[in-house]
Structures are given as structure tokens and as C-alpha cells.
Tab-separated table of C-alpha atoms and ligand atoms in Angstrom:
chain	number	residue	atom	x	y	z
A	1	MET	CA	93.414	117.136	99.254
A	2	LYS	CA	94.284	119.758	101.008
A	3	VAL	CA	93.653	121.895	103.977
A	4	PHE	CA	93.523	125.521	104.244
A	5	VAL	CA	95.701	126.665	108.420
A	6	THR	CA	94.551	129.988	109.465
A	7	ARG	CA	97.028	130.472	111.765
A	8	LYS	CA	100.380	128.495	113.046
A	9	ILE	CA	98.882	126.065	116.316
A	10	PRO	CA	100.960	123.498	118.151
A	11	THR	CA	103.601	121.423	116.018
A	12	PRO	CA	101.863	117.779	116.493
A	13	GLY	CA	98.711	118.470	115.367
A	14	LEU	CA	100.876	120.219	111.561
A	15	ASP	CA	102.546	116.778	111.548
A	16	LEU	CA	99.722	114.960	111.812
A	17	LEU	CA	98.033	116.561	109.753
A	18	ARG	CA	100.291	116.909	107.166
A	19	LYS	CA	100.861	112.895	107.198
A	20	GLU	CA	97.585	113.006	105.633
A	21	PHE	CA	97.100	115.976	103.387
A	22	ALA	CA	98.382	118.833	101.346
A	23	ILE	CA	98.783	122.027	103.887
A	24	THR	CA	99.386	125.777	103.850
A	25	VAL	CA	99.858	127.452	106.831
A	26	ASN	CA	99.341	131.318	107.561
A	27	ARG	CA	102.980	132.590	108.065
A	28	ASN	CA	102.357	135.471	109.385
A	29	ASN	CA	101.744	135.440	113.436
A	30	ARG	CA	99.048	136.825	113.066
A	31	VAL	CA	94.919	136.989	112.396
A	32	LEU	CA	94.238	136.988	109.139
A	33	THR	CA	91.512	139.353	107.428
A	34	LYS	CA	88.425	137.718	105.821
A	35	GLU	CA	89.145	138.219	102.721
A	36	GLU	CA	92.536	137.170	103.881
A	37	ILE	CA	90.613	134.064	104.650
A	38	ILE	CA	88.743	133.835	101.777
A	39	LYS	CA	92.040	134.175	99.714
A	40	GLY	CA	93.989	131.013	101.820
A	41	ILE	CA	90.412	128.750	101.455
A	42	LYS	CA	90.395	128.724	96.902
A	43	GLY	CA	91.340	124.768	96.091
A	44	LYS	CA	90.876	123.893	98.988
A	45	ASP	CA	88.785	120.950	100.415
A	46	GLY	CA	89.396	121.891	103.789
A	47	LEU	CA	89.272	124.880	106.594
A	48	LEU	CA	91.303	124.546	110.213
A	49	CYS	CA	89.776	127.715	111.409
A	50	LEU	CA	90.464	129.968	115.471
A	51	LEU	CA	88.104	131.575	117.851
A	52	THR	CA	89.156	134.625	116.067
A	53	ASP	CA	88.240	133.949	112.361
A	54	PRO	CA	85.024	136.008	110.839
A	55	ILE	CA	83.681	132.326	109.056
A	56	ASP	CA	80.208	134.057	108.230
A	57	ARG	CA	78.436	133.840	105.242
A	58	GLU	CA	79.925	135.197	102.738
A	59	VAL	CA	83.623	132.627	104.070
A	60	ILE	CA	81.684	129.823	103.973
A	61	TYR	CA	80.326	130.005	100.533
A	62	ALA	CA	83.571	131.418	98.983
A	63	GLU	CA	85.545	127.900	98.146
A	64	PRO	CA	83.047	125.539	96.169
A	65	LYS	CA	85.208	123.063	96.868
A	66	LEU	CA	85.347	123.524	100.569
A	67	LYS	CA	84.048	120.376	102.336
A	68	MET	CA	85.228	120.590	106.299
A	69	ILE	CA	85.984	122.650	108.861
A	70	ALA	CA	87.057	122.365	112.224
A	71	SER	CA	87.783	124.743	114.319
A	72	TYR	CA	90.350	125.172	117.080
A	73	ALA	CA	88.280	125.738	119.972
A	74	VAL	CA	85.060	125.183	122.445
A	75	GLY	CA	83.179	128.216	121.145
A	76	TYR	CA	81.446	128.576	117.870
A	77	ASP	CA	79.722	131.508	117.766
A	78	ASN	CA	82.620	133.447	115.493
A	79	ILE	CA	81.441	130.858	112.388
A	80	ASP	CA	77.569	130.801	110.830
A	81	ILE	CA	76.759	126.464	111.429
A	82	SER	CA	73.548	127.646	110.002
A	83	ALA	CA	75.011	128.316	106.964
A	84	ALA	CA	78.071	125.731	106.512
A	85	THR	CA	74.192	122.394	108.125
A	86	GLU	CA	73.202	124.369	104.379
A	87	ARG	CA	76.107	124.219	102.298
A	88	GLY	CA	75.887	120.183	104.305
A	89	ILE	CA	79.278	120.451	105.193
A	90	PRO	CA	79.607	119.322	108.625
A	91	VAL	CA	82.403	122.333	111.650
A	92	SER	CA	84.001	120.963	115.214
A	93	ASN	CA	85.078	121.649	117.223
A	94	THR	CA	87.218	120.989	120.343
A	95	PRO	CA	85.100	119.668	123.627
A	96	GLY	CA	86.078	118.180	126.662
A	97	VAL	CA	90.192	119.333	126.527
A	98	LEU	CA	90.418	122.200	128.002
A	99	THR	CA	87.488	121.880	130.552
A	100	GLU	CA	90.059	121.359	132.821
A	101	THR	CA	92.676	124.705	132.123
A	102	THR	CA	89.584	126.720	131.121
A	103	ALA	CA	88.401	125.545	135.414
A	104	GLU	CA	92.175	126.276	136.624
A	105	LEU	CA	92.249	129.746	135.045
A	106	ALA	CA	88.738	131.194	136.351
A	107	TRP	CA	90.559	129.584	139.842
A	108	ALA	CA	92.925	131.453	139.306
A	109	LEU	CA	91.135	135.216	138.175
A	110	LEU	CA	89.189	134.522	141.406
A	111	PHE	CA	92.010	135.073	143.329
A	112	SER	CA	94.153	137.194	141.564
A	113	VAL	CA	91.023	139.621	142.836
A	114	ALA	CA	89.847	137.613	145.924
A	115	ARG	CA	94.195	138.429	147.029
A	116	HIS	CA	94.321	141.012	144.856
A	117	ILE	CA	97.475	139.580	143.663
A	118	VAL	CA	98.780	141.476	139.680
A	119	GLU	CA	98.244	144.839	142.231
A	120	GLY	CA	100.270	142.680	145.125
A	121	ASP	CA	102.753	142.061	142.780
A	122	THR	CA	103.083	145.375	141.317
A	123	PHE	CA	103.332	147.459	144.101
A	124	THR	CA	106.538	144.727	145.435
A	125	ARG	CA	107.639	146.198	142.299
A	126	ALA	CA	107.122	148.917	142.594
A	127	GLY	CA	109.526	149.191	145.965
A	128	LYS	CA	106.008	150.624	147.623
A	129	PHE	CA	105.936	147.184	149.983
A	130	LYS	CA	107.749	149.604	153.854
A	131	GLY	CA	106.556	146.462	156.396
A	132	TRP	CA	104.031	144.490	157.154
A	133	ALA	CA	101.039	146.242	158.115
A	134	PRO	CA	97.675	146.165	159.176
A	135	LEU	CA	94.533	147.525	156.897
A	136	LEU	CA	97.420	146.735	153.245
A	137	MET	CA	95.886	145.485	150.772
A	138	LEU	CA	92.875	143.638	152.306
A	139	GLY	CA	91.095	141.004	150.484
A	140	GLN	CA	88.172	139.229	150.257
A	141	ASP	CA	87.434	135.122	152.338
A	142	VAL	CA	86.938	132.185	149.806
A	143	THR	CA	86.102	129.222	152.815
A	144	ASN	CA	83.076	128.869	153.325
A	145	LYS	CA	81.171	131.579	150.894
A	146	THR	CA	78.245	131.142	148.068
A	147	LEU	CA	80.183	130.408	144.412
A	148	GLY	CA	77.089	131.305	141.768
A	149	ILE	CA	78.031	128.962	138.573
A	150	ILE	CA	75.999	130.695	135.697
A	151	GLY	CA	76.045	127.621	133.688
A	152	ALA	CA	76.845	124.516	134.458
A	153	GLY	CA	78.165	122.972	130.917
A	154	ARG	CA	81.085	120.361	131.167
A	155	ILE	CA	83.474	124.687	132.543
A	156	GLY	CA	80.957	125.238	134.820
A	157	THR	CA	80.581	121.785	136.276
A	158	ALA	CA	84.262	120.943	136.708
A	159	PHE	CA	85.182	124.931	138.328
A	160	ALA	CA	81.612	124.169	140.818
A	161	LEU	CA	83.771	121.113	142.283
A	162	LYS	CA	86.252	122.970	141.880
A	163	SER	CA	85.986	124.486	145.292
A	164	LYS	CA	85.272	120.899	147.218
A	165	GLY	CA	87.840	122.182	149.373
A	166	PHE	CA	86.667	125.927	150.310
A	167	ASP	CA	83.555	124.623	151.267
A	168	MET	CA	81.316	126.797	149.296
A	169	LYS	CA	77.620	127.020	148.684
A	170	VAL	CA	77.046	126.404	145.645
A	171	ILE	CA	73.993	127.504	142.859
A	172	TYR	CA	73.903	127.836	140.201
A	173	THR	CA	72.018	128.530	136.573
A	174	ASP	CA	70.986	126.653	133.849
A	175	GLU	CA	69.083	125.167	131.538
A	176	GLN	CA	68.551	122.166	133.032
A	177	ARG	CA	68.974	120.425	136.231
A	178	ASN	CA	72.762	118.654	136.990
A	179	GLU	CA	72.442	116.443	139.194
A	180	HIS	CA	75.759	116.170	139.907
A	181	LEU	CA	76.244	118.793	140.717
A	182	GLU	CA	73.381	118.994	143.202
A	183	ARG	CA	75.074	115.388	144.179
A	184	GLU	CA	78.334	116.160	144.251
A	185	LEU	CA	77.962	119.077	146.448
A	186	GLY	CA	74.483	120.009	147.194
A	187	ALA	CA	74.280	122.689	144.350
A	188	LYS	CA	71.195	124.089	144.402
A	189	LYS	CA	69.617	125.297	140.700
A	190	VAL	CA	68.345	128.809	140.938
A	191	PRO	CA	66.620	131.836	139.467
A	192	LEU	CA	69.865	134.449	138.410
A	193	SER	CA	68.110	137.431	139.727
A	194	GLU	CA	67.955	134.795	142.969
A	195	LEU	CA	72.638	133.465	142.034
A	196	LEU	CA	73.364	137.233	141.876
A	197	LYS	CA	72.117	138.341	145.126
A	198	GLU	CA	73.096	135.654	146.960
A	199	SER	CA	77.152	134.534	145.607
A	200	ASP	CA	79.736	135.942	146.989
A	201	PHE	CA	81.536	134.745	143.545
A	202	VAL	CA	79.733	134.508	140.236
A	203	SER	CA	81.664	133.134	137.032
A	204	ILE	CA	80.273	132.694	134.380
A	205	HIS	CA	80.235	129.980	131.875
A	206	VAL	CA	77.823	129.719	129.222
A	207	PRO	CA	78.986	129.776	125.422
A	208	LEU	CA	77.634	133.139	123.993
A	209	MET	CA	74.778	132.955	121.580
A	210	LYS	CA	71.464	135.480	121.886
A	211	ALA	CA	69.675	134.791	124.378
A	212	THR	CA	73.076	135.331	126.258
A	213	TYR	CA	74.555	138.339	125.401
A	214	HIS	CA	74.631	141.073	127.430
A	215	LEU	CA	72.952	138.379	130.685
A	216	ILE	CA	75.428	140.864	132.728
A	217	GLY	CA	74.204	144.108	132.592
A	218	GLU	CA	73.754	146.806	135.138
A	219	LYS	CA	70.528	145.592	136.383
A	220	GLU	CA	72.172	142.320	136.961
A	221	LEU	CA	75.496	144.678	138.700
A	222	ARG	CA	73.405	146.375	140.987
A	223	VAL	CA	71.802	143.457	143.192
A	224	MET	CA	75.280	142.217	143.588
A	225	LYS	CA	77.071	141.887	146.887
A	226	LYS	CA	79.571	145.084	146.991
A	227	THR	CA	81.364	142.335	148.626
A	228	ALA	CA	80.611	140.542	145.551
A	229	ILE	CA	83.547	139.039	142.550
A	230	LEU	CA	82.882	138.823	138.772
A	231	ILE	CA	84.651	135.633	136.683
A	232	ASN	CA	84.196	135.841	132.765
A	233	THR	CA	86.245	132.529	131.278
A	234	ALA	CA	83.543	132.484	128.966
A	235	ARG	CA	82.501	135.288	125.747
A	236	GLY	CA	83.209	139.171	126.343
A	237	PRO	CA	79.355	139.624	125.377
A	238	ILE	CA	77.746	138.478	127.351
A	239	ILE	CA	79.098	141.144	130.073
A	240	ASN	CA	77.746	144.435	129.588
A	241	GLU	CA	81.474	145.647	129.159
A	242	LYS	CA	80.023	149.877	129.718
A	243	ALA	CA	78.041	148.878	132.666
A	244	LEU	CA	80.665	147.013	134.068
A	245	VAL	CA	83.209	149.656	133.796
A	246	LYS	CA	80.825	150.994	136.144
A	247	ALA	CA	80.022	149.079	138.249
A	248	LEU	CA	83.562	148.774	138.954
A	249	THR	CA	84.795	152.479	139.099
A	250	GLU	CA	81.252	152.868	141.790
A	251	HIS	CA	82.316	150.367	143.284
A	252	TRP	CA	78.894	148.795	143.448
A	253	ILE	CA	80.913	144.346	143.523
A	254	PHE	CA	84.600	144.242	145.344
A	255	GLY	CA	86.357	143.637	141.582
A	256	ALA	CA	86.235	141.041	138.059
A	257	GLY	CA	88.752	138.940	136.868
A	258	LEU	CA	88.301	138.949	132.726
A	259	ASP	CA	90.318	136.594	130.445
A	260	VAL	CA	88.045	137.842	126.994
A	261	TYR	CA	85.902	140.760	125.947
A	262	GLU	CA	83.156	142.666	124.032
A	263	LYS	CA	84.918	143.758	121.219
A	264	GLU	CA	88.516	141.329	121.352
A	265	PRO	CA	91.615	142.254	121.335
A	266	GLU	CA	90.382	146.195	121.572
A	267	ILE	CA	89.997	146.774	125.260
A	268	SER	CA	88.588	150.081	126.726
A	269	ARG	CA	90.964	152.673	128.419
A	270	GLU	CA	88.681	152.918	131.948
A	271	LEU	CA	88.828	149.099	132.136
A	272	LYS	CA	93.055	148.523	131.992
A	273	SER	CA	92.683	151.987	133.900
A	274	LEU	CA	90.781	150.113	137.090
A	275	ASP	CA	92.790	148.413	140.220
A	276	ASN	CA	89.998	146.521	140.765
A	277	VAL	CA	89.748	144.431	138.191
A	278	VAL	CA	92.477	141.049	137.213
A	279	LEU	CA	93.222	141.200	132.916
A	280	GLN	CA	94.414	138.238	131.205
A	281	PRO	CA	94.327	138.000	127.261
A	282	HIS	CA	92.051	135.049	126.128
A	283	ILE	CA	94.083	132.310	127.319
A	284	GLY	CA	92.249	130.080	128.861
A	285	SER	CA	92.631	126.783	127.156
A	286	GLY	CA	96.603	128.210	127.189
A	287	THR	CA	98.878	125.390	128.615
A	288	ILE	CA	101.039	123.551	125.906
A	289	GLU	CA	99.768	120.443	126.727
A	290	THR	CA	95.682	121.283	126.475
A	291	ARG	CA	96.736	123.204	123.467
A	292	THR	CA	99.004	119.791	122.915
A	293	LYS	CA	95.417	117.919	122.914
A	294	MET	CA	92.948	120.782	121.166
A	295	ALA	CA	95.489	120.589	117.771
A	296	LEU	CA	95.049	116.927	117.394
A	297	MET	CA	91.999	117.032	118.224
A	298	ALA	CA	90.883	119.701	115.622
A	299	VAL	CA	93.470	117.242	112.798
A	300	ASP	CA	91.296	114.130	113.898
A	301	ASN	CA	88.381	116.055	112.614
A	302	MET	CA	89.499	117.354	109.919
A	303	ILE	CA	90.735	113.267	109.588
A	304	ALA	CA	87.020	111.771	109.561
A	305	GLY	CA	85.492	114.617	107.746
A	306	LEU	CA	88.067	114.475	104.492
A	307	LYS	CA	86.856	110.915	104.745
A	308	GLY	CA	83.532	111.521	104.707
A	309	ASP	CA	83.656	110.172	108.559
A	310	ILE	CA	81.099	111.818	111.009
A	311	PRO	CA	83.994	113.942	112.913
A	312	PRO	CA	84.243	113.024	116.410
A	313	ASN	CA	83.548	116.721	117.278
A	314	CYS	CA	80.569	117.539	115.131
A	315	ILE	CA	78.199	120.648	115.969
A	316	ASN	CA	75.877	120.150	113.066
A	317	LYS	CA	75.421	116.411	112.317
A	318	GLU	CA	72.672	116.925	110.450
A	319	VAL	CA	74.430	117.274	107.892
A	320	PHE	CA	74.775	113.497	108.310
A	321	LEU	CA	70.910	112.953	108.722
A	322	LYS	CA	70.727	114.719	105.184
A	323	LYS	CA	73.230	112.746	103.304
A	324	THR	CA	71.974	109.331	104.188
A	325	THR	CA	67.749	110.689	103.755
A	326	LYS	CA	68.505	111.970	101.034
B	1	GLV	C1	87.976	129.438	123.651
B	1	GLV	O1	87.921	130.376	124.300
B	1	GLV	C2	87.956	128.199	123.037
B	1	GLV	O2	86.001	128.503	122.729
B	1	GLV	O3	88.274	126.982	122.804
B	2	GLV	C1	81.837	124.088	127.359
B	2	GLV	O1	82.951	123.147	127.325
B	2	GLV	C2	80.586	124.143	128.482
B	2	GLV	O2	80.285	123.262	128.245
B	2	GLV	O3	81.088	124.134	129.724
């Protein structure tokens, strides 16, 4: 069978995939257009894609032979899952392996903003450091503060648990109660408005979907403390970026740490010009170990799917229910 891979992923994954199938890997070191993806999957049985690929209805219906889509990401807002289900194509993601790695980046952003790490580095390199000064780059303490988690799933939970060393009060929003967090940290489930009002640090860990699009906008930012810091390592469109720029420019909040953007890879000039925001290029899962695990996981799913088995990380298991009840 034949598999199309939309961009080079870590070699151990490609080697494993090559042992099982005839594979074609996009040779250009860039994101393919939708048209190029459609061309790429011609005559292919499997598609191994990335979160940057628009896998919409048109792509999903483009190749009649296509029978498995394995994504190299945990978030799958870029894939039309209902179209895939309709066509009987299983879709898989890579949950779990990137949980701690993404939670670590969220903490790195939190500290970077709280203590002006990036600004301080730029300042120092520019030769502006003229000696210790009582009022130089004063930041925010982290210990004993209140941490607000929006979305207490895998990543939100891992992020919260890492606060143990900083003796923080933890509050969270989620559709479900997270008893593990409540037991481990004395965390409390609260409404979003209360979380925004009470938290010194707010970190977003919900997936992007209709209900979370622009979850944080002007109204929400106005409720936050003037000293608060907002962290987003989930998906850009969860925050109304225009409203965030306004909040940061007018100092409604202390700062923000972002790994994701509303229109990636575009970032507004206004956002880039602010020094109370730390910007990262969507590298939440970007460690050598984790990206390798993600590659192997995507490939394991592809192998299972093309063998007709339920992929271990299948998102739309209904596909198999349909098949067995037919
Ligand atoms: C990264 O953003 C992912 O969804 O894997
Ligand atoms: C994503 O993997 C999450 O559940 O937090």
C-alpha cells in the first residue's frame, strides 16, 4: 500500500513507515497547499498529515482509495472529522506523548513573562545593562499566587500539577470535574468569569472548536487583574487577538505568553511590537524526544488503520461501529 506524508517528520517514524509501505514524502521544507495535498494523495491508501494541513471535505473526498488519515499532532481542528467518518476513514492523533512537553513550554512562557526573560536578554545584549538597579525590570512573583487553568484535560492537568513546587492556589474551568486535581492540589472548579477575576496566571488548555472560538475576548480580558499574565499554548483562535493587543497596549493585564496565533503563521505588527508579550513559533511539543514519539505514534496508527484494525489513537471510532453493524 502507498502512503503520502505531507512533510518530513523525524526519521525513526519515516523508517518504520517505509518498512511497511511505499511512501512519498513532500520534499519541500514548507507547508503544502490544499491543491498540492490533493495531488499528493492521488492513488494513495494513507495520508500522514500535520496540524498545518487543511484536511477539509474536498481533500477527504479527493482520492477514492484513501482509507486512513494519521495526524502528527494532538489537536485536530484542521481536519473535517465528520467528512472522514462519513467516508468511513479512521483519523488518528497523537495524544499523551506531548502532554508534559507542552505543559513545560507553558511554564517556560509563564516565567518568561513574569520575569521579563526575553526583554532582559535583549536589553543585556544591547549593552544597556549598566549595573544593578533598584527598579530595573520588575516582574511578578509566582510562589503562593493563584493559577487559573482553562481546560483541565491532559495538558491542563499536567501544567497544574507542576505548580506543586510553587505552593499555588489552583482553580480551573472544565465541563467535567477533575477529581485528580482536586485531590492533589485542592484545586477548585469555578466558572470562567470567576477564574479570570481571581487568577494571577491564566493558562489555556482547551481544544479549538465552535464553543472555544474567541473564548477570551475584550470582555474577558477586562475582568482579569492588572497584574495577571495570560498563557496560550493551545490554539490561537481561542483568543480574540485584536482584543489581546488592545489589552496589552493599554495594560489591562501585565503580559502574555503565546505559542499559537489566530492566523498562523501571520502575526500582527502590533502584537510583535509589544514588549509585554513573549512570542514562540508553535513549539509546544517541540523537543527531540517528543517529536520522535509523535512520529512513531502516527506511524503505528497508520499501520493499524491500513491493516483494517482500529488505530490505537482513533478519533472517530464510529467508523468501526458502522462497519461491524452493517
Ligand atoms: C500541537 O499543537 C498539536 O496539536 O500537536
Ligand atoms: C490534550 O491532549 C489535552 O487533553 O489536554
